[in-house]
PDB file of C-alpha atoms and ligand atoms in Angstrom:
ATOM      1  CA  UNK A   1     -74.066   0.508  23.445  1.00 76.00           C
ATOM      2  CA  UNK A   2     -75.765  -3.044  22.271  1.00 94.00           C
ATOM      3  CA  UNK A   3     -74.708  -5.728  24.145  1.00 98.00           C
ATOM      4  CA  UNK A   4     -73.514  -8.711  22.171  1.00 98.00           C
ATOM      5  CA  UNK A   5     -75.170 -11.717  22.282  1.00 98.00           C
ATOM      6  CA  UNK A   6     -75.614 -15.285  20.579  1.00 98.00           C
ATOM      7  CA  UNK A   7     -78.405 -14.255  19.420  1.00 97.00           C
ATOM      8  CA  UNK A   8     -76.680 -10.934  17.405  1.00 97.00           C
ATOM      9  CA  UNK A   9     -74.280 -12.919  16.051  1.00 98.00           C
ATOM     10  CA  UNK A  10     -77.324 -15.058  14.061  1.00 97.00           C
ATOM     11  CA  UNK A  11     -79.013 -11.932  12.831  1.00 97.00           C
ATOM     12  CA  UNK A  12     -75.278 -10.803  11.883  1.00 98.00           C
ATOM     13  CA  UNK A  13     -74.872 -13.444   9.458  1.00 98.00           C
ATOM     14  CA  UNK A  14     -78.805 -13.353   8.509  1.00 97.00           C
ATOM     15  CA  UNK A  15     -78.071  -9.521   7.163  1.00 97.00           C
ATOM     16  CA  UNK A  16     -74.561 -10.518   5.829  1.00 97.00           C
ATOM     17  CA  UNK A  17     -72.486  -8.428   8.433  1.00 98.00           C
ATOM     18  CA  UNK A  18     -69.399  -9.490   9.251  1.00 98.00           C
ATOM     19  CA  UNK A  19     -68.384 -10.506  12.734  1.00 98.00           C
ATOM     20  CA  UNK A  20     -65.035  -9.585  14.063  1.00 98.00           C
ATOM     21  CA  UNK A  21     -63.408 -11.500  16.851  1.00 98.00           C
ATOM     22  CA  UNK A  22     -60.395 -11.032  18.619  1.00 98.00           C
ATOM     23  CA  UNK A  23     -58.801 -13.114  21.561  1.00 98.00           C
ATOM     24  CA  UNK A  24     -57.609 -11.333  25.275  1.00 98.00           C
ATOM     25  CA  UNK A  25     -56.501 -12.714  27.881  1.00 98.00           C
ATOM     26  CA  UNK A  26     -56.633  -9.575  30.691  1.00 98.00           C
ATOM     27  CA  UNK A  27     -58.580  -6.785  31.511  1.00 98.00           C
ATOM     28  CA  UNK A  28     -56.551  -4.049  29.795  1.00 98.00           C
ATOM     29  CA  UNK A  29     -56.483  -5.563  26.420  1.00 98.00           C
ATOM     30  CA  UNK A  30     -59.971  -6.929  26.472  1.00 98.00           C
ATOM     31  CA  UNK A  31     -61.374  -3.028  27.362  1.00 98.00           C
ATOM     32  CA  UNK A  32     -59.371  -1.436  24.477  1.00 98.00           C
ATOM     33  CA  UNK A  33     -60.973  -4.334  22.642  1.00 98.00           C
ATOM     34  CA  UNK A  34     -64.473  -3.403  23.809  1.00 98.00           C
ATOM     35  CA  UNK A  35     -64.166   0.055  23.604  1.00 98.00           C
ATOM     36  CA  UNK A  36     -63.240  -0.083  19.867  1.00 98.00           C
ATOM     37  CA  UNK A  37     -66.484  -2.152  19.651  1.00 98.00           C
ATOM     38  CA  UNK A  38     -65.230  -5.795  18.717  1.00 98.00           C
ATOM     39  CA  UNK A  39     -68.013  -8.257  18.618  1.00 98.00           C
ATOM     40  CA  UNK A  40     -66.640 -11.340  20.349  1.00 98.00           C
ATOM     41  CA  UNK A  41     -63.803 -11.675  22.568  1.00 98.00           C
ATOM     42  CA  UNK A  42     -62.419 -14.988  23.104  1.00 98.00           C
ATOM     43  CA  UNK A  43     -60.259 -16.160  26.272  1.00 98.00           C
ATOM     44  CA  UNK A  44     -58.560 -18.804  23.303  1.00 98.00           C
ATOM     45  CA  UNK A  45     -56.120 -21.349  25.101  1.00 98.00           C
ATOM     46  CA  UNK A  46     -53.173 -19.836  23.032  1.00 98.00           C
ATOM     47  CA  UNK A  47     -52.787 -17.673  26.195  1.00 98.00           C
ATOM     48  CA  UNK A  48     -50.820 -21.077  26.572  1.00 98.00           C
ATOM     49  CA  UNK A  49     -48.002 -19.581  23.996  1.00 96.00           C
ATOM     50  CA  UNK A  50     -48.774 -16.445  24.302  1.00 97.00           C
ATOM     51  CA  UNK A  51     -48.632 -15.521  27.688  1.00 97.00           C
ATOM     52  CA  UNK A  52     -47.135 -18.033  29.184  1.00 97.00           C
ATOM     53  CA  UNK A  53     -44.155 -19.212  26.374  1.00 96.00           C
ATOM     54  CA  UNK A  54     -45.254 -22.459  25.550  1.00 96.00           C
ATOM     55  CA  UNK A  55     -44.349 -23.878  22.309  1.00 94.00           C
ATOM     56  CA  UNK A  56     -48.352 -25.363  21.734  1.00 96.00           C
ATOM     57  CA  UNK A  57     -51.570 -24.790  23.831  1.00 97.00           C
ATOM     58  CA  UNK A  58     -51.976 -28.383  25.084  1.00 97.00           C
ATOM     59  CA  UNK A  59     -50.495 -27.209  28.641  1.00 98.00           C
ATOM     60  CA  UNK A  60     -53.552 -24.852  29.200  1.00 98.00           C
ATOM     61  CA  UNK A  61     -54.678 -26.222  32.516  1.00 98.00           C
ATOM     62  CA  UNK A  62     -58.839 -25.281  33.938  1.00 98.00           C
ATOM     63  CA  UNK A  63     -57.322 -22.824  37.192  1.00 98.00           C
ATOM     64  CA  UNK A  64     -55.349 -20.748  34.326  1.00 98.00           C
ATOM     65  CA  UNK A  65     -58.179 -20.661  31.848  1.00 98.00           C
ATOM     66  CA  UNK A  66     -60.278 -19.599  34.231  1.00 98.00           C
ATOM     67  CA  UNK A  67     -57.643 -17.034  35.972  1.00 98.00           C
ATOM     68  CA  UNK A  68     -57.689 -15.401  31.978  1.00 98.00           C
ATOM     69  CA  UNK A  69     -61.568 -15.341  31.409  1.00 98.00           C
ATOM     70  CA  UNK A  70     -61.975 -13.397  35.079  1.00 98.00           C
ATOM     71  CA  UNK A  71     -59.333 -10.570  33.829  1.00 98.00           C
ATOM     72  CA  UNK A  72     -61.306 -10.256  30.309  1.00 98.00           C
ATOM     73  CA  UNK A  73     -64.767 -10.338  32.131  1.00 98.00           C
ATOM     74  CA  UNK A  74     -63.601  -7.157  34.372  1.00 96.00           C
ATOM     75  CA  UNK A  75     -62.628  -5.278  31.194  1.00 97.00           C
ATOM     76  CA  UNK A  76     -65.487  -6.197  28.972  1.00 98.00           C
ATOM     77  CA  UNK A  77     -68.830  -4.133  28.574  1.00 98.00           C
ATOM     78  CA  UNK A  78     -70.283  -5.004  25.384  1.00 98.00           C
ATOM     79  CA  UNK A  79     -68.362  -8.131  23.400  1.00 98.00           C
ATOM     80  CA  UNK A  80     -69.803 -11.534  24.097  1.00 98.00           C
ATOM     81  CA  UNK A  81     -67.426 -13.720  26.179  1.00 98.00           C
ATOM     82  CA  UNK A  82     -66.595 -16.715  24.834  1.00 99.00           C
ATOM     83  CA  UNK A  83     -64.257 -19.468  27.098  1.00 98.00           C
ATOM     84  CA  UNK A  84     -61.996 -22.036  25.402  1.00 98.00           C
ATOM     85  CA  UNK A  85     -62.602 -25.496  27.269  1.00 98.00           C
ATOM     86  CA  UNK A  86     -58.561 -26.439  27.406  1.00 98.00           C
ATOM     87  CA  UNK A  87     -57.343 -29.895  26.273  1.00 98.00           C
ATOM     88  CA  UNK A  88     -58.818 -32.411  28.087  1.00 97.00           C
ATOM     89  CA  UNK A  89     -61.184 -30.242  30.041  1.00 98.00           C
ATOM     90  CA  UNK A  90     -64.234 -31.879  28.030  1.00 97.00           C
ATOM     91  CA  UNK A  91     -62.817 -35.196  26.824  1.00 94.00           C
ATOM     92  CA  UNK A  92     -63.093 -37.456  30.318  1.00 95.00           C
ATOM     93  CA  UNK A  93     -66.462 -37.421  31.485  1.00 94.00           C
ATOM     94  CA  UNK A  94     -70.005 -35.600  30.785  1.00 92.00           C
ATOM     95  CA  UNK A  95     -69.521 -34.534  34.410  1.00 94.00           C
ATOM     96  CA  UNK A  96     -66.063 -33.097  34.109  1.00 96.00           C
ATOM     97  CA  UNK A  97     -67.216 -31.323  31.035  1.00 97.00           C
ATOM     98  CA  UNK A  98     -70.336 -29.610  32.367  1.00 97.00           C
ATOM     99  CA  UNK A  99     -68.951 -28.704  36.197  1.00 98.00           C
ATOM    100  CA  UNK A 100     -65.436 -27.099  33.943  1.00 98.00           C
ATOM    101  CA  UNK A 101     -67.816 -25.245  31.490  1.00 98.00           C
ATOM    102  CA  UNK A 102     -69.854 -24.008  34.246  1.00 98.00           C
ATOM    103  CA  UNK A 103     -67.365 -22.790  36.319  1.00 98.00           C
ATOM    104  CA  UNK A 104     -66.125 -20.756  33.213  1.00 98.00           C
ATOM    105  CA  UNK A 105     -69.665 -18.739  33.151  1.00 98.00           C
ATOM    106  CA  UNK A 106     -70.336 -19.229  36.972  1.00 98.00           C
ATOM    107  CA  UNK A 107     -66.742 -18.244  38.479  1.00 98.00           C
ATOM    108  CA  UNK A 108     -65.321 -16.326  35.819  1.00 98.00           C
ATOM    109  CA  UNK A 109     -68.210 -14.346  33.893  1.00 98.00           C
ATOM    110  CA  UNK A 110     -67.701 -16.050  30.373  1.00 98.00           C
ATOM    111  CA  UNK A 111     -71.140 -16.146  28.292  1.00 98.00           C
ATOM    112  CA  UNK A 112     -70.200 -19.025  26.191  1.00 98.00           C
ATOM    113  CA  UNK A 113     -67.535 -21.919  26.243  1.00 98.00           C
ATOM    114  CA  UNK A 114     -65.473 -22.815  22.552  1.00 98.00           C
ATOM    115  CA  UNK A 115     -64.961 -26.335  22.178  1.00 98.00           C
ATOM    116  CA  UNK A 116     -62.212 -27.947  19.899  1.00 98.00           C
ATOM    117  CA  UNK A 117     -63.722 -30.895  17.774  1.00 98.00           C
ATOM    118  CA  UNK A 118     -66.133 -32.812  15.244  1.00 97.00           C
ATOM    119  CA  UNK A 119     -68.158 -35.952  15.663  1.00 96.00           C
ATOM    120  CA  UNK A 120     -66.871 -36.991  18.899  1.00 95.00           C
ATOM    121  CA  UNK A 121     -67.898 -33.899  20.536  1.00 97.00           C
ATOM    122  CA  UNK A 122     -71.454 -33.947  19.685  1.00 97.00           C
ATOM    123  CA  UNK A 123     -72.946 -35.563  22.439  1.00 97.00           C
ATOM    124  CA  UNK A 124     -71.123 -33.385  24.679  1.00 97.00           C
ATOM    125  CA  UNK A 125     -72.294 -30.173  22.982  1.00 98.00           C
ATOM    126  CA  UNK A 126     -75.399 -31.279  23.019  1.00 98.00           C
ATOM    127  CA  UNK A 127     -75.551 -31.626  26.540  1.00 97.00           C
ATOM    128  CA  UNK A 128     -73.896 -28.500  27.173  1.00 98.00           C
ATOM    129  CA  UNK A 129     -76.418 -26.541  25.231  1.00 98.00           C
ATOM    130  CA  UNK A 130     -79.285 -28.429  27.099  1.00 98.00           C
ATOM    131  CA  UNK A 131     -78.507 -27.262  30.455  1.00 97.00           C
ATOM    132  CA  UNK A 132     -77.983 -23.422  28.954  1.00 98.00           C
ATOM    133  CA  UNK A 133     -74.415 -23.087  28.226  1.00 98.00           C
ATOM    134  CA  UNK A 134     -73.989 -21.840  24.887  1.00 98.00           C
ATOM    135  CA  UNK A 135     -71.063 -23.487  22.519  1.00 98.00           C
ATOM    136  CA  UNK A 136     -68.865 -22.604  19.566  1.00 98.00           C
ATOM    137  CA  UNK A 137     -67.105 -25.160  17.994  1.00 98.00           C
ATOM    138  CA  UNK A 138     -63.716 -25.405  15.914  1.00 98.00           C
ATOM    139  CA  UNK A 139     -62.735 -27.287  13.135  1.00 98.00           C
ATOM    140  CA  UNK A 140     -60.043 -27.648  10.902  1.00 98.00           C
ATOM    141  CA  UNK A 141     -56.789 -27.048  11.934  1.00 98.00           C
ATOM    142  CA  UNK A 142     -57.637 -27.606  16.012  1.00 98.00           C
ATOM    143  CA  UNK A 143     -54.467 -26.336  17.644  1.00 97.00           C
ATOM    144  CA  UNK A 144     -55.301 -29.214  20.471  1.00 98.00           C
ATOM    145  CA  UNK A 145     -54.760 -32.018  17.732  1.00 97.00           C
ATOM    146  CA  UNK A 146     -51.481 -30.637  16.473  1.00 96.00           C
ATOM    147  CA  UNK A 147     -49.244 -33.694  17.666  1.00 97.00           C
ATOM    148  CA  UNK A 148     -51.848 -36.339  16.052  1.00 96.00           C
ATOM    149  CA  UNK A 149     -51.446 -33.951  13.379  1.00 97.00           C
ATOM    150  CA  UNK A 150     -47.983 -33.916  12.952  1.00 96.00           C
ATOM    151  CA  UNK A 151     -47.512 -30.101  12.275  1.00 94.00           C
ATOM    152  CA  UNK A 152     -49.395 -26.738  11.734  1.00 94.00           C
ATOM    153  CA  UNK A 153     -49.896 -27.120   8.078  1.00 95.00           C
ATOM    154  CA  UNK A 154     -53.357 -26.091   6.119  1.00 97.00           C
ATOM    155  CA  UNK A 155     -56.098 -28.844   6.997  1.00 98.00           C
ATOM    156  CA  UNK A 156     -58.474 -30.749   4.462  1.00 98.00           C
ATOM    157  CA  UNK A 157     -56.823 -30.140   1.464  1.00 98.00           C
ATOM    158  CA  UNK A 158     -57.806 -33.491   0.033  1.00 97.00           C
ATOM    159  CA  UNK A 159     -61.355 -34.300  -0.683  1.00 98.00           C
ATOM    160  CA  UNK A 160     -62.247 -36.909   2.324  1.00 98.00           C
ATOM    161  CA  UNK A 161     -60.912 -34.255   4.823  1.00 98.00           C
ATOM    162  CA  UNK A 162     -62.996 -31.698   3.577  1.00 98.00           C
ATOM    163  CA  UNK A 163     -66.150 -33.816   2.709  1.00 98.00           C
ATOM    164  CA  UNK A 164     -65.760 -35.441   6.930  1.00 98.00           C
ATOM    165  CA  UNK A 165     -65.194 -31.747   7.796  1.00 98.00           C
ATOM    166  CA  UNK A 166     -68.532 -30.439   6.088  1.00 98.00           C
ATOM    167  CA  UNK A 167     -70.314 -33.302   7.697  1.00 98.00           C
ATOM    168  CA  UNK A 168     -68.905 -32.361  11.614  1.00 98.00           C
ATOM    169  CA  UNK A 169     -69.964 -28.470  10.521  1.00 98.00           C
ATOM    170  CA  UNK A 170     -73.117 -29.907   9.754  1.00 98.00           C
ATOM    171  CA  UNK A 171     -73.297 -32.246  12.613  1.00 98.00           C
ATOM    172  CA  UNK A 172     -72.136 -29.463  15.181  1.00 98.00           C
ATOM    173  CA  UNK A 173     -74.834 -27.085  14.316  1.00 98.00           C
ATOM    174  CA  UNK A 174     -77.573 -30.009  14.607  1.00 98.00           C
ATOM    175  CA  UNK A 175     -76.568 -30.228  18.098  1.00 98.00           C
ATOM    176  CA  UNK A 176     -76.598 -26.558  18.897  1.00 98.00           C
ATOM    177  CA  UNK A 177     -73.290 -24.821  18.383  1.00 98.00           C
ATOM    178  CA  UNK A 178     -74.436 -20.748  17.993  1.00 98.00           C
ATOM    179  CA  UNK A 179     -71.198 -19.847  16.109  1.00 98.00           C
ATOM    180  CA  UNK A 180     -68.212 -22.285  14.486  1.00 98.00           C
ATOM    181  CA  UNK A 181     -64.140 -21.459  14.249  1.00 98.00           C
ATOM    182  CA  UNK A 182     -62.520 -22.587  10.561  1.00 98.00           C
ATOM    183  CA  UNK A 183     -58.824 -22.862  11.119  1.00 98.00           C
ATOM    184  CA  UNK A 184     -56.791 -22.819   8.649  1.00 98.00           C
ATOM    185  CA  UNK A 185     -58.559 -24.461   5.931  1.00 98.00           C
ATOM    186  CA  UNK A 186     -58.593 -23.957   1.675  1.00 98.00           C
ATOM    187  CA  UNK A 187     -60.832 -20.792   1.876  1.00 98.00           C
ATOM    188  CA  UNK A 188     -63.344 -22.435  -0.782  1.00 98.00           C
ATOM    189  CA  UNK A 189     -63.846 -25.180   1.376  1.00 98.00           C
ATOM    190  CA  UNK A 190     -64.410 -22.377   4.595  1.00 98.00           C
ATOM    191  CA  UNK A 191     -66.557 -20.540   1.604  1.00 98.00           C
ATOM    192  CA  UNK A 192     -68.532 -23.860   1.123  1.00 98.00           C
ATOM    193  CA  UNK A 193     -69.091 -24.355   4.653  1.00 98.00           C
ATOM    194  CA  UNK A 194     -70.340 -21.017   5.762  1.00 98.00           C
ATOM    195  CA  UNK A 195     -73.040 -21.367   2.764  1.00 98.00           C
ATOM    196  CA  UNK A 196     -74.113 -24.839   3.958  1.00 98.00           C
ATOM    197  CA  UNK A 197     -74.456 -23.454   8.047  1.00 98.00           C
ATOM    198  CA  UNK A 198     -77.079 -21.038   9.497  1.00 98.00           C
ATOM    199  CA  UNK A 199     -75.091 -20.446  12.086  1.00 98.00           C
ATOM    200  CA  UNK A 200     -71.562 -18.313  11.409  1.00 98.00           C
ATOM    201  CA  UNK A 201     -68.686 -19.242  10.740  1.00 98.00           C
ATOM    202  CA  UNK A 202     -65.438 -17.228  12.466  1.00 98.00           C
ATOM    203  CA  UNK A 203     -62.234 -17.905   9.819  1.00 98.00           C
ATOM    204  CA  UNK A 204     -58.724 -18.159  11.109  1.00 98.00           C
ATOM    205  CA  UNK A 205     -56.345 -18.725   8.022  1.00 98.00           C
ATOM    206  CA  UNK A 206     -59.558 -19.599   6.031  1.00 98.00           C
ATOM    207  CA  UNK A 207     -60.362 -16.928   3.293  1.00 98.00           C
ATOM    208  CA  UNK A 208     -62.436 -14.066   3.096  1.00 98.00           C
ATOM    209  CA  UNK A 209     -66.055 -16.106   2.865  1.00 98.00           C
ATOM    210  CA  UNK A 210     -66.416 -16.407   6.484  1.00 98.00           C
ATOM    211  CA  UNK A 211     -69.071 -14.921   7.933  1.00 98.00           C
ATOM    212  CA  UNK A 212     -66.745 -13.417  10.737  1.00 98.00           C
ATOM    213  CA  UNK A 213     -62.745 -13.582  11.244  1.00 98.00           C
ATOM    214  CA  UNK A 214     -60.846 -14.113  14.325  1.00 98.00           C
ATOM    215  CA  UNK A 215     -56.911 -13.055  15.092  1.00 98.00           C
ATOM    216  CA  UNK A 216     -54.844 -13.329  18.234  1.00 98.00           C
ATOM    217  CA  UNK A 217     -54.846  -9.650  19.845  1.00 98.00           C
ATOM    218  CA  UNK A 218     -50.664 -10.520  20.455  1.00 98.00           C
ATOM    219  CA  UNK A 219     -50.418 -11.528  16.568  1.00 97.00           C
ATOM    220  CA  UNK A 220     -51.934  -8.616  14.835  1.00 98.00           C
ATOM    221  CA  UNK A 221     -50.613  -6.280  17.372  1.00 98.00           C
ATOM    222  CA  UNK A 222     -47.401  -7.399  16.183  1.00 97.00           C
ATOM    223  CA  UNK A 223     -46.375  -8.478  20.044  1.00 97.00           C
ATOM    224  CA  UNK A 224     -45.904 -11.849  19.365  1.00 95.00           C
ATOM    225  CA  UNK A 225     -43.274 -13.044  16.863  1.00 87.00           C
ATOM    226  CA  UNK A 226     -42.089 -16.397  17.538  1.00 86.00           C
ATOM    227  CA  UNK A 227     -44.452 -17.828  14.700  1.00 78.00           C
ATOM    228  CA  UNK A 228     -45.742 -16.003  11.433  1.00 80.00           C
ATOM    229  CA  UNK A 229     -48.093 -17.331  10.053  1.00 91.00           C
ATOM    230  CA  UNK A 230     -49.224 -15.578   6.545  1.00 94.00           C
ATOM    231  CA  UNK A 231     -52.725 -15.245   7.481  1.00 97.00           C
ATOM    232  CA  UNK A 232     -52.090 -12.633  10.091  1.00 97.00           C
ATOM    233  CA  UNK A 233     -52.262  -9.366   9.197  1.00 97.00           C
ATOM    234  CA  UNK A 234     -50.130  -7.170  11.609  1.00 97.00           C
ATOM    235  CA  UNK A 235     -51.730  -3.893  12.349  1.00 98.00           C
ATOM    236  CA  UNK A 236     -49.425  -2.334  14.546  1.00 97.00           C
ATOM    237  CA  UNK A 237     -45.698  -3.517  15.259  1.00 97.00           C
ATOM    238  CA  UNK A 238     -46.253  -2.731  19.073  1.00 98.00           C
ATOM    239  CA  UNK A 239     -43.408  -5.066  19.996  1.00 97.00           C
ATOM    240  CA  UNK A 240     -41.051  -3.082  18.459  1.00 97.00           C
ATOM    241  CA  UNK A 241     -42.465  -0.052  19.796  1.00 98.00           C
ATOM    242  CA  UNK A 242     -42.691  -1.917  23.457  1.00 98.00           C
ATOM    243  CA  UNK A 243     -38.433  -2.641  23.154  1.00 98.00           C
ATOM    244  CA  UNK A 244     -37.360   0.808  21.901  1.00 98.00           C
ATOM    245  CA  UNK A 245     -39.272   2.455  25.058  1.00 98.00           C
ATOM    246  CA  UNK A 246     -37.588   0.335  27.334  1.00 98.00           C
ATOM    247  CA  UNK A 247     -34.501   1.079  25.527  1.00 98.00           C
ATOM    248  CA  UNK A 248     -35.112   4.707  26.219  1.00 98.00           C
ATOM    249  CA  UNK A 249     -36.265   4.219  29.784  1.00 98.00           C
ATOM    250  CA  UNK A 250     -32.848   2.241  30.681  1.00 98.00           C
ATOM    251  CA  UNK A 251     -31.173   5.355  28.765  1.00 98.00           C
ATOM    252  CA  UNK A 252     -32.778   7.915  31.077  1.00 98.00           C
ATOM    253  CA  UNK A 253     -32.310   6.008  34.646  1.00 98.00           C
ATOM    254  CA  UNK A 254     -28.558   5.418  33.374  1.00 98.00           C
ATOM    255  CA  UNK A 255     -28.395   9.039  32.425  1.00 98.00           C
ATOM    256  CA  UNK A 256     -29.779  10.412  35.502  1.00 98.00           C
ATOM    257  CA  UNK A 257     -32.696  12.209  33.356  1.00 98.00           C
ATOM    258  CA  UNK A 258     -35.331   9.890  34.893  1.00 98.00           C
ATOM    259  CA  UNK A 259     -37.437  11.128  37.350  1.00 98.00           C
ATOM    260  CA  UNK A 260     -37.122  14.753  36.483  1.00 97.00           C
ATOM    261  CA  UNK A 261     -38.035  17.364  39.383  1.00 96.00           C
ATOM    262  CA  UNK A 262     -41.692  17.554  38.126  1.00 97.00           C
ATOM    263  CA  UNK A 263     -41.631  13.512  38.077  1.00 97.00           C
ATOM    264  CA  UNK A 264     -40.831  13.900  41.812  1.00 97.00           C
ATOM    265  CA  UNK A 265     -42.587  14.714  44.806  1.00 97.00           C
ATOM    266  CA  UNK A 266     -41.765  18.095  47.489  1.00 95.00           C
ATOM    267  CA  UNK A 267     -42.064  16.977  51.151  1.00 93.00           C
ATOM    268  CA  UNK A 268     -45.450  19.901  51.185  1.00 85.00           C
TER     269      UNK A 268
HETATM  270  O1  LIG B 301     -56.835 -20.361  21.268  1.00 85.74           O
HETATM  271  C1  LIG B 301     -57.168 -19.498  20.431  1.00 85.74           C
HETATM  272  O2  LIG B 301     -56.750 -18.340  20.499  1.00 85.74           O
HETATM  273  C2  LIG B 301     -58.082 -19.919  19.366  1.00 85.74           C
HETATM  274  C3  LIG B 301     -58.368 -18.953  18.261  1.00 85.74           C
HETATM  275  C4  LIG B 301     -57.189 -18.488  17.531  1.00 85.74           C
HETATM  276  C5  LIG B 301     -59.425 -19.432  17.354  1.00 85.74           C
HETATM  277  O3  LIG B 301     -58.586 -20.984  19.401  1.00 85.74           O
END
């Protein structure tokens, strides 16, 4: 077992390897993850919707963020750990930023924080990545944006989008990002991008020229269906599977089938 690092993920992209990325939010997921060798695993803030039913991930608070990342880091052996800094966790104050990213990799055992952003951000990365906390950025379609936004549609479809969104990729890796998120984005624009960086780019809805793809574990485990998106790709339908076993649980308590003798204890 090779331990993941930053530093893989460059040489990944230098030998043309894909990186795959997946998010978790608790130790039992993130160890299946690990154990079938993903690359990255990242505590996103769409544990937000996911986990906790919210209909966006702007109610993410610090305390829950760092409640997920603690779960992941007990199941994870070899991934790199990567913390999403929730909305407004990193816009108020250089201090606010660095004592919230610190507690992720101080309290909670993340190895990197994910930051949602462009231009305005840079200063802040850059003094993230000076006192040793390594950061991934995200651009395009940043869930945290989505009301300024007005929807979840595809991002920089129209030239000045895409030419200010190539600039903040380049900006971003100037000030030290290891890795960058393209959310759903034209995927020759994400193909453009990922040409013009060193560092990789992870593609969410962006085409197959990433250097890496990410996917919410609950989306392409087919566990979450209140939003489908076309980009996911469903491996499993584990929801379905999840209902019909409860089904047949209920069934069997109702029936009197469940716990059979060998299900049950003798008093020696
Ligand atoms: O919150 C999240 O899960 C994310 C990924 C989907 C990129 O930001």
């Amino acid at each position: 077992m090779k331990k993941v690092t930053t530093k893989s993920l460059l040489e990944m992209k230098a030998k043309g390897e894909k990186i795959a990325v997946l998010t978790a939010y608790d130790a039992t997921f993130a160890s299946l993850q690990d154990e079938a060798e993903i690359e990255v695993i990242l505590v996103g803030d769409s544990a937000a919707m996911v986990i906790c039913g919210e209909s966006s991930t702007l109610t993410a608070t610090m305390d829950q963020m760092v409640y997920h990342v603690r779960c992941v880091s007990g199941g994870v052996k070899r991934a790199l750990l990567v913390a999403d800094m929730p909305f407004m966790s990193f816009q108020i104050s250089a201090e606010e930023t660095l004592r919230n990213a610190g507690r992720f990799l101080a309290e909670a055992g993340a190895e990197a924080v994910k930051l949602e952003g462009g231009k305005p951000i840079l200063d802040t990365v850059k003094r993230l990545v000076d006192v040793g906390i390594p950061v991934m950025g995200h651009l395009g379609l940043t869930p945290q944006s989505i009301h300024q936004f007005g929807g979840w549609g595809v991002r920089a479809r129209e030239q000045g989008e895409a030419d200010r969104l190539l600039e903040d990729a380049l900006a971003l890796e100037k000030a030290g990002v290891f890795s960058m998120v393209l959310e759903k984005i034209p995927a020759p624009l994400a193909g453009e991008v990922s040409r013009a960086l060193k560092v990789p780019t992870i593609g969410i809805g962006s085409g197959a020229d990433c250097d890496g793809q990410v996917l919410v574990n609950y989306d392409m485990l087919g566990l979450y269906e209140k939003f489908a998106m076309k980009f996911v790709r469903k491996y499993r339908l584990l929801g379905k599977e999840v209902t019909a076993a409860v089904r047949e649980y209920i069934q069997d308590v109702k029936k009197g089938d469940f716990p059979s003798k060998d299900e049950s204890y003798d008093i020696n």
